[in-house]
Coordinates of C-alpha atoms and ligand atoms in Angstrom, one line a residue:
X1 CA 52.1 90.7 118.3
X2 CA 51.0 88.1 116.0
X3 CA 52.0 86.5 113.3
X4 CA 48.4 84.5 112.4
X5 CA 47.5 85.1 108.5
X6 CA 43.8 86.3 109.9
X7 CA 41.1 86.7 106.8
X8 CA 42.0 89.7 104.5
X9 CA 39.6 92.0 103.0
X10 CA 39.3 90.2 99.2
X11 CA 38.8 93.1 97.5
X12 CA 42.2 94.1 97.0
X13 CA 42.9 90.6 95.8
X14 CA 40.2 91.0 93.6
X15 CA 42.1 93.8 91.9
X16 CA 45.2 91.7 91.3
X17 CA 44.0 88.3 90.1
X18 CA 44.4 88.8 86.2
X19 CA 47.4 90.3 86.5
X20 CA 49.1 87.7 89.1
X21 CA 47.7 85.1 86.8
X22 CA 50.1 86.2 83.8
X23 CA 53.4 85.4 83.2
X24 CA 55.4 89.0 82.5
X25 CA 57.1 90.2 79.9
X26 CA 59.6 92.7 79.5
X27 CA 58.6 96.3 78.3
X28 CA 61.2 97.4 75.7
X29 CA 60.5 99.6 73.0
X30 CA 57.0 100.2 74.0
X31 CA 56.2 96.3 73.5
X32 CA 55.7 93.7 75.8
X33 CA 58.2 91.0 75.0
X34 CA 59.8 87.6 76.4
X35 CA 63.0 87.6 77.7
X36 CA 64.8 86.4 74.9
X37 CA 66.8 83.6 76.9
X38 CA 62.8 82.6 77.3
X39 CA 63.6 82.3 81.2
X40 CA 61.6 83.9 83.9
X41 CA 61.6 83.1 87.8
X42 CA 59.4 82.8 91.0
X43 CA 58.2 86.1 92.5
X44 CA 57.9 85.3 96.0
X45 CA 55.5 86.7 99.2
X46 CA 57.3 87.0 102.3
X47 CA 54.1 86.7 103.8
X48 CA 53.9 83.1 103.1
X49 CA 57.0 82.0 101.6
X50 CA 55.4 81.1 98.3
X51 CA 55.5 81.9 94.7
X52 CA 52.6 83.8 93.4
X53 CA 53.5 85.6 90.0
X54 CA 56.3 85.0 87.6
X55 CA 58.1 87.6 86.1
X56 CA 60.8 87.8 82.9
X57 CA 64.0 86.8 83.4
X58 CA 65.9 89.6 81.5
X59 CA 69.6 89.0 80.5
X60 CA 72.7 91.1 78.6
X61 CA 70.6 90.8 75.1
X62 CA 67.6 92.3 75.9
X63 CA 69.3 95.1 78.2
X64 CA 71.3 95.4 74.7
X65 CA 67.9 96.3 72.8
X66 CA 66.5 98.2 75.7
X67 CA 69.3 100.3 75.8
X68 CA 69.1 100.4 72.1
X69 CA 65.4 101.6 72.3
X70 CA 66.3 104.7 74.7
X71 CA 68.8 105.9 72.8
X72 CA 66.5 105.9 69.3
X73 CA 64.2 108.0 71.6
X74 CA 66.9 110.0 72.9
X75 CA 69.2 110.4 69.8
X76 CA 66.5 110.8 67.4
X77 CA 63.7 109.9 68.7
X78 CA 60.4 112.4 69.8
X79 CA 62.0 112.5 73.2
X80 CA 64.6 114.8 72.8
X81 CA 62.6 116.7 70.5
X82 CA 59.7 117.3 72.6
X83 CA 59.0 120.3 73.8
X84 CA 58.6 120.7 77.8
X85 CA 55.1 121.0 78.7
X86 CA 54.4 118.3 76.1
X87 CA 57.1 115.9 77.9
X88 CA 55.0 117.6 82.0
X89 CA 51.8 116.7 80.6
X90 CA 52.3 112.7 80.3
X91 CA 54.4 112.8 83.6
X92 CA 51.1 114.4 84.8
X93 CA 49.0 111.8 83.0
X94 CA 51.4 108.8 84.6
X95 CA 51.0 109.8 88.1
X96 CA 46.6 110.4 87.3
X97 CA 47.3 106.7 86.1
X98 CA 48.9 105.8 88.9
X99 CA 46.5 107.2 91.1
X100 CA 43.5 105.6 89.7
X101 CA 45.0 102.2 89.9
X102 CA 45.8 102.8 93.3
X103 CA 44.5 99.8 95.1
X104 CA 45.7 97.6 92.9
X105 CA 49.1 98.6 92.8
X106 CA 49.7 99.0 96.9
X107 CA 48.0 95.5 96.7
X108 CA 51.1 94.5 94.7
X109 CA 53.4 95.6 96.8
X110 CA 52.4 95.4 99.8
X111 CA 52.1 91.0 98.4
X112 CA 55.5 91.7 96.7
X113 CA 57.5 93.3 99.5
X114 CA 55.4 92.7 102.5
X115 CA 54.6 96.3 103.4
X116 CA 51.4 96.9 105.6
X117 CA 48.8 97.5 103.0
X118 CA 48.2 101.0 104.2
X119 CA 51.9 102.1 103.7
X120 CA 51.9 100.4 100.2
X121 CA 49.1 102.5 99.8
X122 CA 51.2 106.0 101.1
X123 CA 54.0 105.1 98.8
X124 CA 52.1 104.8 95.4
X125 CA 50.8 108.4 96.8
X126 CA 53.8 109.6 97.2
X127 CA 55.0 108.0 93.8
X128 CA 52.4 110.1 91.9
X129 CA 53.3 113.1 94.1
X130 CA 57.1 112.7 93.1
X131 CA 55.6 112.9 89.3
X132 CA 54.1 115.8 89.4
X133 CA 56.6 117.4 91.7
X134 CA 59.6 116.6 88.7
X135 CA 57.3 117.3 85.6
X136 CA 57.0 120.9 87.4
X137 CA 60.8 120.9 86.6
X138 CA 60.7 120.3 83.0
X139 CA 61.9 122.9 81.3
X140 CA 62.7 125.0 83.9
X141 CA 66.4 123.7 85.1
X142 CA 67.9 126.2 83.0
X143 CA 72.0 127.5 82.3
X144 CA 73.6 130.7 83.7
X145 CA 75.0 133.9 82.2
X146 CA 78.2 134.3 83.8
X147 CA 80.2 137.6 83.8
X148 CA 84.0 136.5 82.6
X149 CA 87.1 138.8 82.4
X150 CA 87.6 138.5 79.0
X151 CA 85.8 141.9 77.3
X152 CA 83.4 141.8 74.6
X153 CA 82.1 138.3 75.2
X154 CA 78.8 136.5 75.5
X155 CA 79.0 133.6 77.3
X156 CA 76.3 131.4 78.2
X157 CA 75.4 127.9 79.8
X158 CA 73.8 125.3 79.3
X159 CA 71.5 122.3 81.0
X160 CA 71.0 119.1 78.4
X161 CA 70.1 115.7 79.3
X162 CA 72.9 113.9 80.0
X163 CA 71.1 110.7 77.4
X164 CA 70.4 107.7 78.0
X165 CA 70.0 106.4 82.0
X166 CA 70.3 102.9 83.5
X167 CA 68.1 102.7 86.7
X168 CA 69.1 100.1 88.9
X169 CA 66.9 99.7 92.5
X170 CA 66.4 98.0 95.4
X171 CA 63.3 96.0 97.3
X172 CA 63.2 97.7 100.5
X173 CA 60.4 100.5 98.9
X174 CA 60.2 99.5 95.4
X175 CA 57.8 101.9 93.4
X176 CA 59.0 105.1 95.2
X177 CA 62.6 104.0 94.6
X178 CA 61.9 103.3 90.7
X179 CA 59.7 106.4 90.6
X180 CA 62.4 108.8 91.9
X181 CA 64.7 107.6 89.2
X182 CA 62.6 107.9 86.7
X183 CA 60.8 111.3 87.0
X184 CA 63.9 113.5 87.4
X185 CA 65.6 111.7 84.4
X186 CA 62.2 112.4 82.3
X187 CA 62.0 115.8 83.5
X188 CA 65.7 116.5 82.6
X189 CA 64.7 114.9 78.8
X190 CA 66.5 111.4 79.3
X191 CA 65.2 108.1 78.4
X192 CA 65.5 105.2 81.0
X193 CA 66.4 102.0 81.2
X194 CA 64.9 100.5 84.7
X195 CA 65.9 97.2 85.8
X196 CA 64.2 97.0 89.2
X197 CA 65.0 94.2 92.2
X198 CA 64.5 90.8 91.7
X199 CA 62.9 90.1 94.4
X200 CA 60.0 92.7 94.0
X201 CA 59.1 93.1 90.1
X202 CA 55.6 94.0 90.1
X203 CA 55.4 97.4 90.5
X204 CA 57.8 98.2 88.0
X205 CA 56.1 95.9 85.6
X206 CA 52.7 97.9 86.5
X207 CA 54.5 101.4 85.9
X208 CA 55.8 100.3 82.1
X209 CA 52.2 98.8 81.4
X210 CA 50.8 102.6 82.6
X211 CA 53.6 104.2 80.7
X212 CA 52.3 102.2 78.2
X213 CA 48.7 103.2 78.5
X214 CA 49.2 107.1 78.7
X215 CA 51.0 107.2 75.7
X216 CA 55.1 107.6 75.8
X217 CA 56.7 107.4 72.8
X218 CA 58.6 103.6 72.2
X219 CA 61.6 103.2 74.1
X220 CA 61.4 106.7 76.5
X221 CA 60.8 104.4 79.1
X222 CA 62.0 100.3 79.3
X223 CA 61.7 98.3 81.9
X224 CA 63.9 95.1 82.1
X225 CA 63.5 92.5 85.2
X226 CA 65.7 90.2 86.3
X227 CA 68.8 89.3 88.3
X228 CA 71.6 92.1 89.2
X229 CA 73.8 89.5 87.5
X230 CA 73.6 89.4 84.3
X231 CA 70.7 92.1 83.7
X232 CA 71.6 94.9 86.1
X233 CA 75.6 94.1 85.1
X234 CA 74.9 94.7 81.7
X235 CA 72.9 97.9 82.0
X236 CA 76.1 99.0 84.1
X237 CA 78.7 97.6 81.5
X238 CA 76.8 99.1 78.2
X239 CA 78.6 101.5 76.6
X240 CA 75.2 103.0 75.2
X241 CA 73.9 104.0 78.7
X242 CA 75.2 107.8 79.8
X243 CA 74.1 107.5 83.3
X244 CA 73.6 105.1 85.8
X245 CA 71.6 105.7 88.7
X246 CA 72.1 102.9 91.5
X247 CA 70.2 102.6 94.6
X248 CA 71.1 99.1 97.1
X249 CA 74.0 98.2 99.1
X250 CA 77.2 99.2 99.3
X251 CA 79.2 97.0 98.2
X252 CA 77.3 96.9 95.2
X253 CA 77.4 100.6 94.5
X254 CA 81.5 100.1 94.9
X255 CA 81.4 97.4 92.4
X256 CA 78.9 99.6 89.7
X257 CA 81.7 102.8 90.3
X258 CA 84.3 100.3 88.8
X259 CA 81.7 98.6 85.6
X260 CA 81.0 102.2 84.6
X261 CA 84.9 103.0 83.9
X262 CA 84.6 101.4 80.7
X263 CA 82.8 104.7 79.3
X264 CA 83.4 106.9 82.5
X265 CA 79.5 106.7 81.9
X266 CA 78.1 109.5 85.0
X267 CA 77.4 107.3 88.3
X268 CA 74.8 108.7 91.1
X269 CA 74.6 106.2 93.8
X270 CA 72.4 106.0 96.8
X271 CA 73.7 103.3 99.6
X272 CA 73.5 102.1 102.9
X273 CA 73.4 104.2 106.1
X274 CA 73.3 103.4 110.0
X275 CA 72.2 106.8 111.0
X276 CA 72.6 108.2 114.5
X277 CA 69.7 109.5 116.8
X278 CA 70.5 111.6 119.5
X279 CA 68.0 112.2 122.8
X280 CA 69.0 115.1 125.1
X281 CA 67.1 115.3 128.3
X282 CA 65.5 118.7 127.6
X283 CA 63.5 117.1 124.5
X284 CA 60.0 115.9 124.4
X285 CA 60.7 112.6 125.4
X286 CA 57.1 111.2 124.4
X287 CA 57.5 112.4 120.8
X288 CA 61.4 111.3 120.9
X289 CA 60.7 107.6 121.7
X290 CA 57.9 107.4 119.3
X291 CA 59.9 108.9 116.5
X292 CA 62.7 107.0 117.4
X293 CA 60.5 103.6 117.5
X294 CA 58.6 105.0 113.9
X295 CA 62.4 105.4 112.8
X296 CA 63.8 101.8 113.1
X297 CA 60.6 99.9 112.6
X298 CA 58.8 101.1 110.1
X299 CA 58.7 99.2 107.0
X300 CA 60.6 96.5 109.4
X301 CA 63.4 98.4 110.0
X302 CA 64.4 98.4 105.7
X303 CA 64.8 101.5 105.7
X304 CA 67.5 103.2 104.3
X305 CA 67.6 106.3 106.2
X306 CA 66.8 103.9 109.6
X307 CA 67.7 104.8 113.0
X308 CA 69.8 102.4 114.2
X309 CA 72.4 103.7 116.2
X310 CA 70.2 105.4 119.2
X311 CA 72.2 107.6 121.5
X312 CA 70.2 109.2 124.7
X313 CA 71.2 110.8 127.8
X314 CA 72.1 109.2 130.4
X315 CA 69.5 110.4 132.8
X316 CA 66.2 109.8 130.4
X317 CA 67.9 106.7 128.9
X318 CA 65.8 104.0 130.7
X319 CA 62.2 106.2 130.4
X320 CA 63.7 107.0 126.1
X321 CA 64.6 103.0 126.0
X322 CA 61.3 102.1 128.0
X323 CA 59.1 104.4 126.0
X324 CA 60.2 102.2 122.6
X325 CA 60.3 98.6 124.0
X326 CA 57.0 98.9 125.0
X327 CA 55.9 100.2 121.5
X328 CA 58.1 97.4 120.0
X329 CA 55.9 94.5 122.5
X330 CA 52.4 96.0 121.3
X331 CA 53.7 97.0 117.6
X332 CA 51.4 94.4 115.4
X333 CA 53.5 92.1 113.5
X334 CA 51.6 90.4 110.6
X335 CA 50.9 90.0 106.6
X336 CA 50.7 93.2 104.8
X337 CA 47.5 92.4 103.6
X338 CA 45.9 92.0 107.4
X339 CA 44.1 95.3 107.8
X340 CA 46.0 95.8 111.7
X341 CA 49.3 95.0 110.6
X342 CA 51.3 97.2 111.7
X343 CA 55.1 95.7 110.5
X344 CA 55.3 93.2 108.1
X345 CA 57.5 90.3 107.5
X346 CA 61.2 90.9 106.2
X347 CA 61.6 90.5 102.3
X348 CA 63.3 86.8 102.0
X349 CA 64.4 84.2 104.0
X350 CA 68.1 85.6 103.6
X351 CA 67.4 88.7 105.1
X352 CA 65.2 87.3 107.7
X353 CA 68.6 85.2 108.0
X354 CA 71.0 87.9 108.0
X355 CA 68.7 90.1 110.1
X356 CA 68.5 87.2 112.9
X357 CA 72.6 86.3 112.5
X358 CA 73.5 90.1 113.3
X359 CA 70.9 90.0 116.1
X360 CA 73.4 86.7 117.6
X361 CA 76.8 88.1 116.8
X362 CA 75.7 91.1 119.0
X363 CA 74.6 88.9 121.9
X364 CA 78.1 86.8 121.2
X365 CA 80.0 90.4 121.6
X366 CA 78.2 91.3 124.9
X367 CA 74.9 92.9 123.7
X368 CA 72.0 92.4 126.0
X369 CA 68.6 91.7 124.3
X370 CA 66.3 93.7 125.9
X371 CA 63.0 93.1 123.8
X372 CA 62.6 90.7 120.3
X373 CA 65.6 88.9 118.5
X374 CA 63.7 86.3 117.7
X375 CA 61.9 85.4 114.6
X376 CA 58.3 84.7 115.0
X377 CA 57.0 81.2 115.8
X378 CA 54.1 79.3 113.7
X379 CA 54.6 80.8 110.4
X380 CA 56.1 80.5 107.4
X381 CA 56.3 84.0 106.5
X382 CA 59.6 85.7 107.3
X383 CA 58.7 87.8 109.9
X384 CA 61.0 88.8 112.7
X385 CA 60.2 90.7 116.3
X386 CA 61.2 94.3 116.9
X387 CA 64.4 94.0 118.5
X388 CA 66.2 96.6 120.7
X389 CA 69.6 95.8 121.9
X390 CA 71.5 97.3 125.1
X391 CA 75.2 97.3 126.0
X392 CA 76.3 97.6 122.7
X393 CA 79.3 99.5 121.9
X394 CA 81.7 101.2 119.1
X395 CA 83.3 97.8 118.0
X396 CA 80.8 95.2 117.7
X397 CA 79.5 94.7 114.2
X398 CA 75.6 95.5 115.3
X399 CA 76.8 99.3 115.7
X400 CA 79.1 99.4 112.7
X401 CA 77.5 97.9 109.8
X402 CA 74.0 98.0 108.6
X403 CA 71.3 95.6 109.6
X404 CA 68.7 96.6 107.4
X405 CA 66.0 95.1 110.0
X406 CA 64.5 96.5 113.2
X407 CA 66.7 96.1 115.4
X408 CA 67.8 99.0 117.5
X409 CA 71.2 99.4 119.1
X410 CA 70.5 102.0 122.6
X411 CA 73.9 103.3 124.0
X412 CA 73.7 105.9 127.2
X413 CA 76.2 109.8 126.0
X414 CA 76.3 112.9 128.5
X415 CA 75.9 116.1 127.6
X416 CA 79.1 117.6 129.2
X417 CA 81.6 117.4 125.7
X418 CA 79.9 118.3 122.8
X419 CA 82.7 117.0 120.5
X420 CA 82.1 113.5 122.3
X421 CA 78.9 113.6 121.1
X422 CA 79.9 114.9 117.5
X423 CA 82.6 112.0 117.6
X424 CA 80.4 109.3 118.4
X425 CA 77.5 110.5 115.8
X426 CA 80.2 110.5 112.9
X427 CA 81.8 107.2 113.9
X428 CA 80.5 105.1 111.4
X429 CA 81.6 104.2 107.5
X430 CA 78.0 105.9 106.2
X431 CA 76.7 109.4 106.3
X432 CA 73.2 109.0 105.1
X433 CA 71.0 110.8 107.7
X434 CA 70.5 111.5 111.5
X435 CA 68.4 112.9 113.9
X436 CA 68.4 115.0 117.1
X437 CA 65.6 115.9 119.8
X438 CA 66.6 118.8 121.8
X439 CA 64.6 121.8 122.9
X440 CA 67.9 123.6 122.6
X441 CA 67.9 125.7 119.4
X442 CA 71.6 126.6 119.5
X443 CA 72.6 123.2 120.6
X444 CA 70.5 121.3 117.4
X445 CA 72.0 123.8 115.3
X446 CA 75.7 123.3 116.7
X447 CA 75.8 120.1 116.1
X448 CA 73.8 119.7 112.7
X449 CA 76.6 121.8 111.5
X450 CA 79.2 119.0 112.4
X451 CA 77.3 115.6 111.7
X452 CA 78.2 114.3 109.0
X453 CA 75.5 112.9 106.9
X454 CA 73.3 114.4 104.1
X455 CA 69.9 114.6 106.4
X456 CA 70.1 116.2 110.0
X457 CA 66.5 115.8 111.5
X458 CA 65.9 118.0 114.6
X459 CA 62.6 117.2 116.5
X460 CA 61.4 114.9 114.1
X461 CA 61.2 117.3 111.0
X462 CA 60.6 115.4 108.0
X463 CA 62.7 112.8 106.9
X464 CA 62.0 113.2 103.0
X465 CA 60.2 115.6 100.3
X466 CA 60.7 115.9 96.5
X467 CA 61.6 119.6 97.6
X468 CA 64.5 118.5 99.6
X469 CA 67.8 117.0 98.6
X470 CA 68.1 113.5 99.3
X471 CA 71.7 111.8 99.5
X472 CA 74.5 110.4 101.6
X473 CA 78.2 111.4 102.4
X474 CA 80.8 109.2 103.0
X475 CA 80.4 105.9 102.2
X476 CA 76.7 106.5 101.8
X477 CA 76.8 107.6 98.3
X478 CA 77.6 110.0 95.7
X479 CA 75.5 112.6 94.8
X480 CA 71.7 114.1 95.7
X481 CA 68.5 113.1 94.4
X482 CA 65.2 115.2 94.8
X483 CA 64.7 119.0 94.3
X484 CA 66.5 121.0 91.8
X485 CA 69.9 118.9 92.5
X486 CA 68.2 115.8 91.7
X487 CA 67.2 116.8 88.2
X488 CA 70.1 119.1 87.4
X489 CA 71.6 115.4 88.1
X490 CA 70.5 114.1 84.7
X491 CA 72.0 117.1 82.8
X492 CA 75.2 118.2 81.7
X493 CA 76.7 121.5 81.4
X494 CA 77.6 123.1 78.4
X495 CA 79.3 126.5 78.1
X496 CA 79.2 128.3 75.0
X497 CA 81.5 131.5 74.4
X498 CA 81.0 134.3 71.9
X499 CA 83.2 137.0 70.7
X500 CA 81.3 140.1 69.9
Ligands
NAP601 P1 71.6 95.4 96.3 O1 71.8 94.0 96.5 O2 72.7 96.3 96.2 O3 70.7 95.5 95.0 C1 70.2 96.7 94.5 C2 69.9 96.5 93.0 O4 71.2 96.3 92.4 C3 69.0 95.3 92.7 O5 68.2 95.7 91.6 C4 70.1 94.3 92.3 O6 69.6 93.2 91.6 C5 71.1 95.1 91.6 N1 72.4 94.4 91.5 C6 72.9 93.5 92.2 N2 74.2 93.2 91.8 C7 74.4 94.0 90.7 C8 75.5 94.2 89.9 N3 76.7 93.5 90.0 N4 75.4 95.1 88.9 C9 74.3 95.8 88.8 N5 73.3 95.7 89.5 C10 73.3 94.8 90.5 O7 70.7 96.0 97.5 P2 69.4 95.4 98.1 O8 69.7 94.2 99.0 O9 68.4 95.1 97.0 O10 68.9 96.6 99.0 C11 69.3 96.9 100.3 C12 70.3 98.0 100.3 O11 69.9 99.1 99.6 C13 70.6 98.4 101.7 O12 72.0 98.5 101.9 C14 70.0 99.8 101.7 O13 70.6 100.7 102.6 C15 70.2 100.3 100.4 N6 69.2 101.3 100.1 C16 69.6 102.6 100.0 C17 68.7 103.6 99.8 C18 69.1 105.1 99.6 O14 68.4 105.9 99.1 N7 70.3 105.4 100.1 C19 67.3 103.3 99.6 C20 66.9 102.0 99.7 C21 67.9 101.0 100.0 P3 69.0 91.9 92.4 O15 67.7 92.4 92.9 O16 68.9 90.9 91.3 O17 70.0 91.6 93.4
MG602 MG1 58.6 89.4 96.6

């Protein structure tokens, strides 16, 4: 483990210099425009702790035009009027873009975010893939023909774009989580207004310059930086905007459900989660501690869908809780950018903060640290150590509420009450996702039936696909995003009725 910026390859840097260099402006309307407050602010690389780009400071009166824009395109603009493979072909051509400027944009965000290079480099993969995956859906999320009691009636249904979206996301994966906003809403025939996290613009500026390049009509797509106060309140206040689609915290999601009342505009919301793995001792306990280590460190543990709550038997629980501590004391921690990294820093000094204050209220309520807790020495990046905590239980605050870090809480369950189990799995606030090893069909299938969360992983089957819903219960969220639900999101229904 080592936290030592080693020389990294320059040839990715190469690929960013020009467009680090600029100052960047907002994309609205299809131009490239200043903020109109004129302000912009420090983009940041956890890596370091310094500022290397600056990006537009958007506020309430250029969300105003933006909003403005999308709903010319929507309303009576070429957007609307488009006809579907016209609108597949340039979600096509955005994802080939994408794909050709690959380098260059993981190079972005693995500076921007911190992510190891070659993950950064996985993600604008998967971004592309999520493009072509929607644009497949473009005019095939079609209405019903429903058989009603009344004779001699036609009666049909159905799917239009619900309008004009507000896109609101989060820094943990940036370009994926931007992406699978924006794809279904184009495939449904909506025009978007993204205002991505603060605290990693660049990809999202990247995307509107290639939405640019390939050709949208003005306005389909706007991209606004900036703060979540004022710019991401006023895309959640406008009365132009339809939908909002949020992805972040909690607490934010709660306080977007009560901004949109003003037009009871549509609100999808994907939050937080502190999902539950479960070990029985009849699984393969090699591939169970190495998903279960993949699960809370990757991407440093900021993850949404993380493992964090780790439940194992109580007769495999020290080879399980072994097997993981050992890959947390030879996981590489460095800069993104170093070709061997293989977990890079946390995104800011206030997570790394937060991250490292939850780690010391679980030691203060009787947690024992068994490996990490600590950030690492000699660098001014923000990067903490994988962490797995023991003796943690039900009421301390490291169980309950999400870290959004990697740090692992390991609690010991028996197999001999089933509903114990189901208990313990479902005692949490979020419902987000969860995952069992068991060589025990009937048992995995038992109790996928009864957890409660919107992803039940058995054996390590795969976590996300555009083919598969995507979402939380509970306090987790509202709504699904990915597959046919997560496009037939962005519609409404209409029923029409005819007397014959
Ligand atoms: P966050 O603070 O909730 O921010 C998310 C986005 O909302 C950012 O763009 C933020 O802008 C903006 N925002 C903040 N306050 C706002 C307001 N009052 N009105 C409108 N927008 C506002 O979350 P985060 O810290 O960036 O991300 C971490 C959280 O996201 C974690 O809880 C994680 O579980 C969750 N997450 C969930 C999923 C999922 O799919 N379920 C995926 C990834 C992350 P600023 O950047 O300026 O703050
Ligand atoms: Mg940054």
């Amino acid at each position: 483990m080592s936290a030592q910026v080693s020389p990294t390859r320059s040839e990715p840097l190469a690929l960013v210099g020009s467009f680090l260099a600029r100052t960047h402006s907002l994309f609205i309307d299809g131009k490239f425009v200043p903020a109109q407050s004129g302000e912009i602010f420090d983009v940041i690389n956890p890596a370091t702790g310094e500022v290397f780009a600056k990006a537009a400071a958007g506020g309430a009166a250029d969300i105003d035009l933006a909003v403005k824009a999308a709903r010319r395109a929507f309303d009576s603009g070429p957007w609307s009027t488009m006809n579907p493979p016209a609108r597949r072909n340039l979600m096509w051509k955005l994802a080939d873009a994408l794909e050709a400027n690959a380098q260059q944009i993981a190079t972005l965000e693995s500076l921007d975010n911190g992510m190891p290079l070659i993950m950064a480099r996985g993600m604008v993969a998967q971004a592309a893939e999520c493009l072509r995956y929607n644009a497949g859906w473009a005019g095939k999320v079609n209405g019903e023909t429903p058989t009603i009691s009344a004779p001699n009636h036609h009666v049909y249904t159905l799917r239009e774009p619900v309008g004009v979206v507000g896109a609101i996301t989060p820094w943990n994966v940036p370009l994926i989580m931007e992406v699978a906003k924006v794809a279904p809403a184009l495939a449904a025939g909506c025009c978007v207004v993204l205002k991505p996290a603060e605290l990693t613009p660049l990809t999202a500026i990247r995307l509107g310059e290639l939405v640019a390049e390939v050709g949208f009509p003005p306005g389909v797509v706007n991209v606004v930086t900036g703060f979540g106060d004022p710019a991401g309140k006023a895309l959640v206040l406008h009365s132009g905007v339809d939908k909002v689609s949020f992805t972040g915290s909690t607490v934010v999601g709660k306080s977007i459900v009560a901004a949109a009342a003003g037009n009871l505009k549509r609100v999808a919301l994907e939050l937080g989660g502190k999902s539950p793995v479960i070990i029985f001792p009849d699984a393969d306990l090699e591939r169970a501690s190495a998903g279960a280590a993949e699960g809370i460190f990757r991407n440093a543990g900021q993850v949404c869908v993380a493992g964090s709550r780790l439940y194992v038997h109580k007769k495999v629980f020290d080879q399980v809780v072994g097997g993981i501590v050992e890959r947390a004391r030879t996981l590489k921690v460095g800069p993104g950018m170093q070709l061997d990294t293989q977990m890079g820093p946390l995104v800011s000094q206030k997570q790394l903060d937060r991250v490292s204050g939850y780690v010391q209220s679980g030691t203060e309520q009787g947690a024992e640290v068994v490996i990490g807790g600590k950030r690492l020495e000699g660098s001014k990046g923000y990067f903490m150590q994988p962490t797995v905590l023991a003796q943690t239980t039900r009421d301390m605050r490291v169980v309950q509420e999400e870290i959004f870090g990697p740090v692992v809480c390991a609690m010991p369950i028996d197999d001999e009450d089933l509903d114990r189990i189901v208990r313990v799995a479902n005692d949490t606030e979020y419902g987000l996702s969860s995952s069992i090893w068991t060589r025990d069909i009937s048992l995995a299938h038992k109790l996928a039936r009864r957890i409660k969360a919107g992803t039940v992983r058995v054996n390590g089957g795969v976590g996300i696909d555009y083919a598969m819903p995507f979402g939380g219960y509970k306090q987790s969220g509202w709504g699904r995003e990915y597959a046919r639900e997560g496009v037939e999101a962005y519609t409404e229904v209409k029923t029409v009725s005819v007397a014959l």
